[in-house]
Short mmCIF file of C-alpha atoms in Angstrom, two decimals:
data_model
loop_
_atom_site.label_atom_id
_atom_site.label_comp_id
_atom_site.label_asym_id
_atom_site.label_seq_id
_atom_site.Cartn_x
_atom_site.Cartn_y
_atom_site.Cartn_z
CA UNK A 1 3.02 -24.19 3.41
CA UNK A 2 6.14 -25.91 4.71
CA UNK A 3 6.29 -29.03 6.86
CA UNK A 4 9.45 -29.41 8.98
CA UNK A 5 10.11 -32.79 10.59
CA UNK A 6 13.91 -32.98 10.36
CA UNK A 7 14.44 -32.06 14.04
CA UNK A 8 17.37 -30.39 15.76
CA UNK A 9 18.20 -26.70 16.06
CA UNK A 10 20.01 -25.98 12.80
CA UNK A 11 19.40 -25.92 9.90
CA UNK A 12 15.74 -26.26 10.96
CA UNK A 13 15.57 -22.80 12.59
CA UNK A 14 16.98 -21.05 9.53
CA UNK A 15 14.76 -23.01 7.16
CA UNK A 16 11.62 -22.20 9.16
CA UNK A 17 12.34 -18.48 9.50
CA UNK A 18 13.21 -18.33 5.79
CA UNK A 19 9.88 -19.99 4.98
CA UNK A 20 8.06 -17.28 6.96
CA UNK A 21 10.04 -14.58 5.14
CA UNK A 22 8.85 -16.03 1.82
CA UNK A 23 5.20 -16.02 2.88
CA UNK A 24 4.78 -19.67 3.86
CA UNK A 25 3.12 -20.98 7.01
CA UNK A 26 4.90 -23.78 8.86
CA UNK A 27 3.82 -27.05 10.47
CA UNK A 28 6.57 -28.51 12.66
CA UNK A 29 7.17 -31.52 14.89
CA UNK A 30 10.44 -30.09 16.23
CA UNK A 31 10.15 -30.15 20.03
CA UNK A 32 13.84 -29.44 20.59
CA UNK A 33 13.78 -26.21 18.58
CA UNK A 34 10.47 -25.03 20.03
CA UNK A 35 11.75 -25.60 23.56
CA UNK A 36 15.14 -24.01 22.88
CA UNK A 37 14.15 -21.02 20.77
CA UNK A 38 10.42 -20.98 20.18
CA UNK A 39 10.37 -17.21 20.71
CA UNK A 40 12.32 -16.65 17.49
CA UNK A 41 9.89 -18.79 15.51
CA UNK A 42 6.81 -17.11 16.99
CA UNK A 43 8.27 -13.66 16.31
CA UNK A 44 9.06 -14.50 12.68
CA UNK A 45 5.57 -15.96 12.14
CA UNK A 46 3.91 -12.87 13.62
CA UNK A 47 6.11 -10.46 11.67
CA UNK A 48 5.13 -12.01 8.35
CA UNK A 49 1.52 -12.84 9.24
CA UNK A 50 1.96 -16.60 8.96
CA UNK A 51 0.91 -19.63 10.99
CA UNK A 52 3.10 -21.80 13.20
CA UNK A 53 1.46 -25.10 14.22
CA UNK A 54 3.18 -27.94 16.10
CA UNK A 55 0.70 -30.48 17.46
CA UNK A 56 3.07 -33.33 16.61
CA UNK A 57 5.85 -31.90 18.81
CA UNK A 58 4.22 -33.18 22.02
CA UNK A 59 2.45 -36.50 22.66
CA UNK A 60 2.19 -37.66 19.05
CA UNK A 61 -1.38 -38.07 17.84
CA UNK A 62 -2.98 -36.97 21.11
CA UNK A 63 -4.83 -33.67 20.58
CA UNK A 64 -3.15 -31.66 23.34
CA UNK A 65 -1.54 -28.48 22.02
CA UNK A 66 -4.72 -27.21 20.35
CA UNK A 67 -6.93 -27.75 23.44
CA UNK A 68 -4.39 -25.88 25.57
CA UNK A 69 -3.99 -23.04 23.05
CA UNK A 70 -7.66 -22.71 22.15
CA UNK A 71 -10.20 -24.73 24.16
CA UNK A 72 -8.71 -23.71 27.54
CA UNK A 73 -7.66 -20.20 26.48
CA UNK A 74 -10.38 -18.68 28.68
CA UNK A 75 -9.57 -20.85 31.69
CA UNK A 76 -6.73 -20.76 34.23
CA UNK A 77 -4.55 -23.88 34.07
CA UNK A 78 -2.81 -24.59 37.36
CA UNK A 79 -1.09 -27.89 36.68
CA UNK A 80 -0.04 -30.17 33.84
CA UNK A 81 1.10 -33.63 34.88
CA UNK A 82 1.93 -36.24 32.30
CA UNK A 83 3.74 -39.17 30.75
CA UNK A 84 5.11 -37.69 27.54
CA UNK A 85 7.74 -40.23 26.47
CA UNK A 86 6.62 -43.63 25.24
CA UNK A 87 10.05 -45.27 25.41
CA UNK A 88 10.57 -44.62 29.11
CA UNK A 89 7.01 -45.58 29.95
CA UNK A 90 7.49 -48.90 28.14
CA UNK A 91 10.69 -49.58 30.09
CA UNK A 92 9.19 -48.69 33.46
CA UNK A 93 6.03 -50.65 32.70
CA UNK A 94 8.07 -53.78 31.93
CA UNK A 95 10.09 -53.33 35.11
CA UNK A 96 6.84 -53.05 37.06
CA UNK A 97 4.85 -55.89 35.51
CA UNK A 98 7.58 -58.46 34.82
CA UNK A 99 10.18 -57.66 37.46
CA UNK A 100 12.81 -57.04 34.76
CA UNK A 101 15.84 -54.89 35.48
CA UNK A 102 16.49 -51.62 33.67
CA UNK A 103 18.97 -53.08 31.15
CA UNK A 104 16.72 -56.02 30.30
CA UNK A 105 13.69 -53.76 29.79
CA UNK A 106 15.75 -51.37 27.65
CA UNK A 107 16.91 -54.25 25.45
CA UNK A 108 13.30 -55.28 24.87
CA UNK A 109 12.31 -51.69 24.04
CA UNK A 110 15.17 -51.51 21.53
CA UNK A 111 14.24 -54.83 19.92
CA UNK A 112 10.65 -53.65 19.46
CA UNK A 113 11.75 -50.35 17.94
CA UNK A 114 10.58 -48.17 20.83
CA UNK A 115 14.13 -47.15 21.81
CA UNK A 116 16.78 -45.70 19.51
CA UNK A 117 20.23 -47.24 19.19
CA UNK A 118 21.36 -44.37 21.41
CA UNK A 119 18.49 -43.99 23.93
CA UNK A 120 20.06 -41.09 25.83
CA UNK A 121 17.52 -38.46 24.78
CA UNK A 122 14.71 -40.64 26.12
CA UNK A 123 16.12 -42.30 29.24
CA UNK A 124 17.94 -39.17 30.45
CA UNK A 125 14.69 -37.21 29.94
CA UNK A 126 15.95 -34.64 27.43
CA UNK A 127 12.98 -35.45 25.17
CA UNK A 128 10.44 -35.14 27.99
CA UNK A 129 12.06 -31.92 29.26
CA UNK A 130 11.63 -30.25 25.86
CA UNK A 131 7.96 -31.24 25.83
CA UNK A 132 7.53 -29.94 29.39
CA UNK A 133 8.93 -26.55 28.36
CA UNK A 134 6.43 -26.32 25.49
CA UNK A 135 3.48 -27.39 27.65
CA UNK A 136 4.37 -25.01 30.48
CA UNK A 137 4.72 -22.06 28.13
CA UNK A 138 1.32 -22.65 26.55
CA UNK A 139 -0.51 -23.59 29.77
CA UNK A 140 0.72 -20.63 31.80
CA UNK A 141 1.01 -18.00 29.04
CA UNK A 142 4.64 -17.33 29.86
CA UNK A 143 7.95 -18.05 28.19
CA UNK A 144 9.58 -21.29 29.40
CA UNK A 145 12.80 -22.53 27.78
CA UNK A 146 14.46 -25.91 27.97
CA UNK A 147 17.07 -24.56 30.40
CA UNK A 148 14.26 -23.65 32.81
CA UNK A 149 13.16 -27.28 33.16
CA UNK A 150 14.63 -29.42 35.95
CA UNK A 151 15.59 -32.77 34.43
CA UNK A 152 16.39 -36.12 36.00
CA UNK A 153 16.62 -39.37 34.01
CA UNK A 154 15.35 -42.82 34.96
CA UNK A 155 18.47 -44.97 34.51
CA UNK A 156 18.94 -45.33 38.29
CA UNK A 157 15.46 -46.78 38.92
CA UNK A 158 15.77 -50.34 40.25
CA UNK A 159 13.62 -53.37 40.93
CA UNK A 160 13.99 -52.55 44.64
CA UNK A 161 12.37 -49.15 43.99
CA UNK A 162 9.37 -50.86 42.40
CA UNK A 163 9.11 -53.31 45.32
CA UNK A 164 9.08 -50.40 47.75
CA UNK A 165 6.54 -48.52 45.63
CA UNK A 166 4.21 -51.54 45.66
CA UNK A 167 4.34 -51.64 49.44
CA UNK A 168 3.08 -48.05 49.39
CA UNK A 169 0.33 -48.83 46.87
CA UNK A 170 2.23 -46.95 44.15
CA UNK A 171 4.01 -47.46 40.86
CA UNK A 172 6.82 -45.48 39.21
CA UNK A 173 6.50 -43.25 36.15
CA UNK A 174 8.73 -40.68 34.47
CA UNK A 175 6.61 -37.57 34.85
CA UNK A 176 6.63 -34.12 33.29
CA UNK A 177 5.17 -31.75 35.88
CA UNK A 178 4.36 -28.10 35.17
CA UNK A 179 2.80 -26.10 38.01
CA UNK A 180 1.64 -22.62 38.82
CA UNK A 181 2.70 -21.54 42.31
CA UNK A 182 -0.01 -21.37 44.97
CA UNK A 183 0.29 -17.56 45.07
CA UNK A 184 0.13 -17.40 41.25
CA UNK A 185 3.35 -15.40 41.01
CA UNK A 186 5.63 -18.00 39.43
CA UNK A 187 5.67 -21.36 37.66
CA UNK A 188 7.85 -24.46 37.72
CA UNK A 189 8.61 -27.17 35.17
CA UNK A 190 10.35 -30.45 35.93
CA UNK A 191 10.84 -33.99 34.64
CA UNK A 192 11.88 -36.89 36.87
CA UNK A 193 10.88 -40.41 37.98
CA UNK A 194 8.24 -40.40 40.69
CA UNK A 195 6.07 -42.75 42.68
CA UNK A 196 2.36 -42.20 42.07
CA UNK A 197 -0.60 -43.97 43.74
CA UNK A 198 -2.17 -46.84 41.83
CA UNK A 199 -5.46 -44.95 42.17
CA UNK A 200 -4.18 -42.10 39.99
CA UNK A 201 -5.26 -42.28 36.31
CA UNK A 202 -1.64 -42.05 35.12
CA UNK A 203 -0.70 -45.22 37.03
CA UNK A 204 -2.66 -47.37 34.57
CA UNK A 205 -0.94 -46.00 31.45
CA UNK A 206 0.87 -49.01 29.99
CA UNK A 207 3.36 -49.91 27.27
CA UNK A 208 4.51 -47.00 25.06
CA UNK A 209 1.39 -44.88 25.56
CA UNK A 210 1.33 -41.25 26.66
CA UNK A 211 -1.15 -39.51 28.91
CA UNK A 212 -1.37 -35.92 30.16
CA UNK A 213 -3.45 -34.78 33.12
CA UNK A 214 -4.50 -31.11 33.05
CA UNK A 215 -5.97 -29.30 36.06
CA UNK A 216 -7.81 -26.05 35.34
CA UNK A 217 -9.93 -23.83 37.58
CA UNK A 218 -13.18 -23.99 35.62
CA UNK A 219 -12.76 -27.16 33.51
CA UNK A 220 -11.49 -29.20 36.44
CA UNK A 221 -9.40 -32.29 35.72
CA UNK A 222 -8.94 -33.40 32.12
CA UNK A 223 -6.94 -36.36 30.83
CA UNK A 224 -5.57 -36.78 27.31
CA UNK A 225 -4.48 -40.34 26.43
CA UNK A 226 -3.18 -42.16 23.38
CA UNK A 227 -0.14 -43.25 21.34
CA UNK A 228 2.59 -40.70 21.84
CA UNK A 229 5.09 -41.73 19.18
CA UNK A 230 5.47 -43.55 15.88
CA UNK A 231 5.15 -42.69 12.23
CA UNK A 232 1.37 -42.95 11.85
CA UNK A 233 0.46 -41.02 15.04
CA UNK A 234 2.94 -38.27 14.14
CA UNK A 235 1.55 -38.10 10.60
CA UNK A 236 -1.97 -37.79 11.99
CA UNK A 237 -0.98 -34.76 14.06
CA UNK A 238 0.93 -33.16 11.16
CA UNK A 239 -1.98 -33.61 8.76
CA UNK A 240 -4.40 -32.18 11.30
CA UNK A 241 -2.24 -29.06 11.52
CA UNK A 242 -2.05 -28.85 7.72
CA UNK A 243 -5.85 -28.85 7.49
CA UNK A 244 -6.05 -26.11 10.13
CA UNK A 245 -3.51 -23.96 8.28
CA UNK A 246 -5.39 -24.48 4.99
CA UNK A 247 -8.62 -23.33 6.60
CA UNK A 248 -6.90 -20.26 8.00
CA UNK A 249 -5.46 -19.47 4.58
CA UNK A 250 -8.85 -19.72 2.88
CA UNK A 251 -10.35 -17.50 5.57
CA UNK A 252 -7.46 -15.05 5.17
CA UNK A 253 -6.72 -15.39 8.87
CA UNK A 254 -4.05 -16.82 11.13
CA UNK A 255 -4.30 -19.10 14.16
CA UNK A 256 -3.07 -18.37 17.68
CA UNK A 257 0.49 -17.15 18.12
CA UNK A 258 2.68 -16.93 21.19
CA UNK A 259 0.82 -16.03 24.38
CA UNK A 260 3.14 -14.69 27.08
CA UNK A 261 1.03 -12.01 28.68
CA UNK A 262 1.53 -13.29 32.25
CA UNK A 263 5.34 -13.00 32.05
CA UNK A 264 5.70 -15.19 35.14
CA UNK A 265 9.19 -16.13 36.35
CA UNK A 266 10.22 -19.80 36.42
CA UNK A 267 11.21 -20.80 39.95
CA UNK A 268 14.17 -23.15 40.59
CA UNK A 269 13.65 -26.77 41.64
CA UNK A 270 14.60 -25.97 45.22
CA UNK A 271 11.37 -24.02 45.69
CA UNK A 272 9.12 -26.87 44.50
CA UNK A 273 7.07 -28.41 47.31
CA UNK A 274 7.07 -32.20 47.07
CA UNK A 275 7.56 -35.43 49.04
CA UNK A 276 10.55 -37.78 49.18
CA UNK A 277 10.84 -41.55 49.45
CA UNK A 278 14.34 -42.24 50.83
CA UNK A 279 15.92 -45.68 51.24
CA UNK A 280 18.94 -45.84 53.56
CA UNK A 281 21.43 -48.60 54.36
CA UNK A 282 22.19 -48.18 58.06
CA UNK A 283 23.86 -49.93 60.97
CA UNK A 284 21.43 -52.17 62.84
CA UNK A 285 21.95 -50.86 66.35
CA UNK A 286 20.07 -48.77 68.93
CA UNK A 287 19.85 -45.01 68.36
CA UNK A 288 20.13 -45.01 64.57
CA UNK A 289 16.50 -44.11 63.99
CA UNK A 290 16.76 -41.28 66.52
CA UNK A 291 19.81 -39.86 64.72
CA UNK A 292 18.05 -40.00 61.38
CA UNK A 293 14.91 -38.37 62.79
CA UNK A 294 17.02 -35.57 64.28
CA UNK A 295 18.49 -34.74 60.86
CA UNK A 296 15.00 -34.45 59.37
CA UNK A 297 13.89 -32.20 62.22
CA UNK A 298 16.95 -29.95 61.86
CA UNK A 299 16.02 -29.31 58.20
CA UNK A 300 12.35 -28.68 58.94
CA UNK A 301 11.15 -31.83 57.18
CA UNK A 302 8.33 -33.83 58.76
CA UNK A 303 8.37 -37.64 58.50
CA UNK A 304 5.21 -39.41 57.36
CA UNK A 305 6.18 -43.08 57.64
CA UNK A 306 9.25 -45.16 58.54
CA UNK A 307 9.88 -48.80 57.71
CA UNK A 308 12.94 -50.71 58.96
CA UNK A 309 14.21 -54.23 58.34
CA UNK A 310 17.45 -55.57 59.77
CA UNK A 311 19.68 -58.63 59.89
CA UNK A 312 23.27 -59.45 60.97
CA UNK A 313 24.18 -55.92 61.98
CA UNK A 314 22.83 -54.30 58.80
CA UNK A 315 19.48 -52.66 58.22
CA UNK A 316 17.41 -50.97 55.54
CA UNK A 317 15.49 -47.86 56.57
CA UNK A 318 12.79 -46.44 54.30
CA UNK A 319 11.51 -42.96 55.13
CA UNK A 320 8.61 -41.20 53.39
CA UNK A 321 8.30 -37.50 54.16
CA UNK A 322 5.46 -35.03 54.26
CA UNK A 323 5.50 -32.22 51.69
CA UNK A 324 8.39 -29.79 51.98
CA UNK A 325 10.51 -27.55 49.71
CA UNK A 326 12.81 -29.63 47.54
CA UNK A 327 15.84 -27.68 48.80
CA UNK A 328 15.07 -28.73 52.38
CA UNK A 329 14.59 -32.35 51.33
CA UNK A 330 17.82 -32.33 49.32
CA UNK A 331 19.69 -30.78 52.25
CA UNK A 332 18.32 -33.51 54.52
CA UNK A 333 19.68 -36.23 52.23
CA UNK A 334 23.13 -34.62 52.11
CA UNK A 335 23.21 -34.44 55.90
CA UNK A 336 22.16 -38.08 56.18
CA UNK A 337 25.07 -39.10 53.97
CA UNK A 338 27.46 -37.64 56.57
CA UNK A 339 26.15 -39.73 59.47
CA UNK A 340 28.53 -42.49 60.58
CA UNK A 341 25.58 -44.82 61.06
CA UNK A 342 24.34 -44.33 57.49
CA UNK A 343 26.33 -46.61 55.20
CA UNK A 344 24.68 -45.37 52.03
CA UNK A 345 21.66 -43.71 50.46
CA UNK A 346 20.30 -46.52 48.30
CA UNK A 347 17.50 -44.60 46.62
CA UNK A 348 15.82 -41.20 46.50
CA UNK A 349 12.53 -40.71 44.70
CA UNK A 350 9.82 -38.10 44.79
CA UNK A 351 6.21 -38.99 45.51
CA UNK A 352 3.61 -37.23 43.35
CA UNK A 353 -0.01 -37.38 42.24
CA UNK A 354 -1.68 -37.32 45.64
#
């Protein structure tokens, strides 16, 4: 047996495939490689009759991969919604509870060892996107690569966004969202900041913890919660996989391999149906709200709520939409930017979890 925890694409890919060629099973924590080229690893493991286990690649010590691959194998998973990066959750939690700005919260995360010296992989959501690709592939029995995942980081989230979220009874989390289309003919995978209601179980996930919410037809709603990073949690997941591989070896059997029997296409972000929270800086004069409402109507987007505050010729307009295709919502925002009465789009954020 070979344990690979060095990360990255190469030389890890070559080392793993070589291990399979020499008759060894592999336990890996390499989310980047699995998301980028998991198909090659699965094919090599199957060809040589070896095991490939990777519980530690997603959500640290939380038992998540095995339940999806085995416990829910006879069910139909429709949605996976989760917080899968502890660093970003720590930062957003501090911004929410203490009123700190992004830079201040990042500095605290770095001082406590939650954030790397270069936090790009975390705060720009590359890490979470890789995990989303792995989760979507397993949950929907189809091949999902990192390039298929829509990714949006959380560096632009501000204290004003949290203030607006609180007025809606929400908080802000960086979410990985994997969904099966309503007609069952395609899937989507995305990672981005989103407002979620305080009543949702994910809203109460604090500090550097992870939590993943799974919705299946027969099992209903399941939530997996726990420490998602760190040496000891990762070691726990790796050792659990080692025990499983040892048992398989003694039984002269292998565990589950790649399951891609549905072969569903991955739809682009524009086809995702969601809601927007849009904050606009506008001129404080009659007719502005009517102009803004006309733009929404022209793009087929229905408005849920509007909140406006104004002073000294300037105003802030907050619009929350009903559900609509992301392409229509994005087109609405671009059209709003072109209005003479709109001085700027201060913030755009999706609303999820309802």
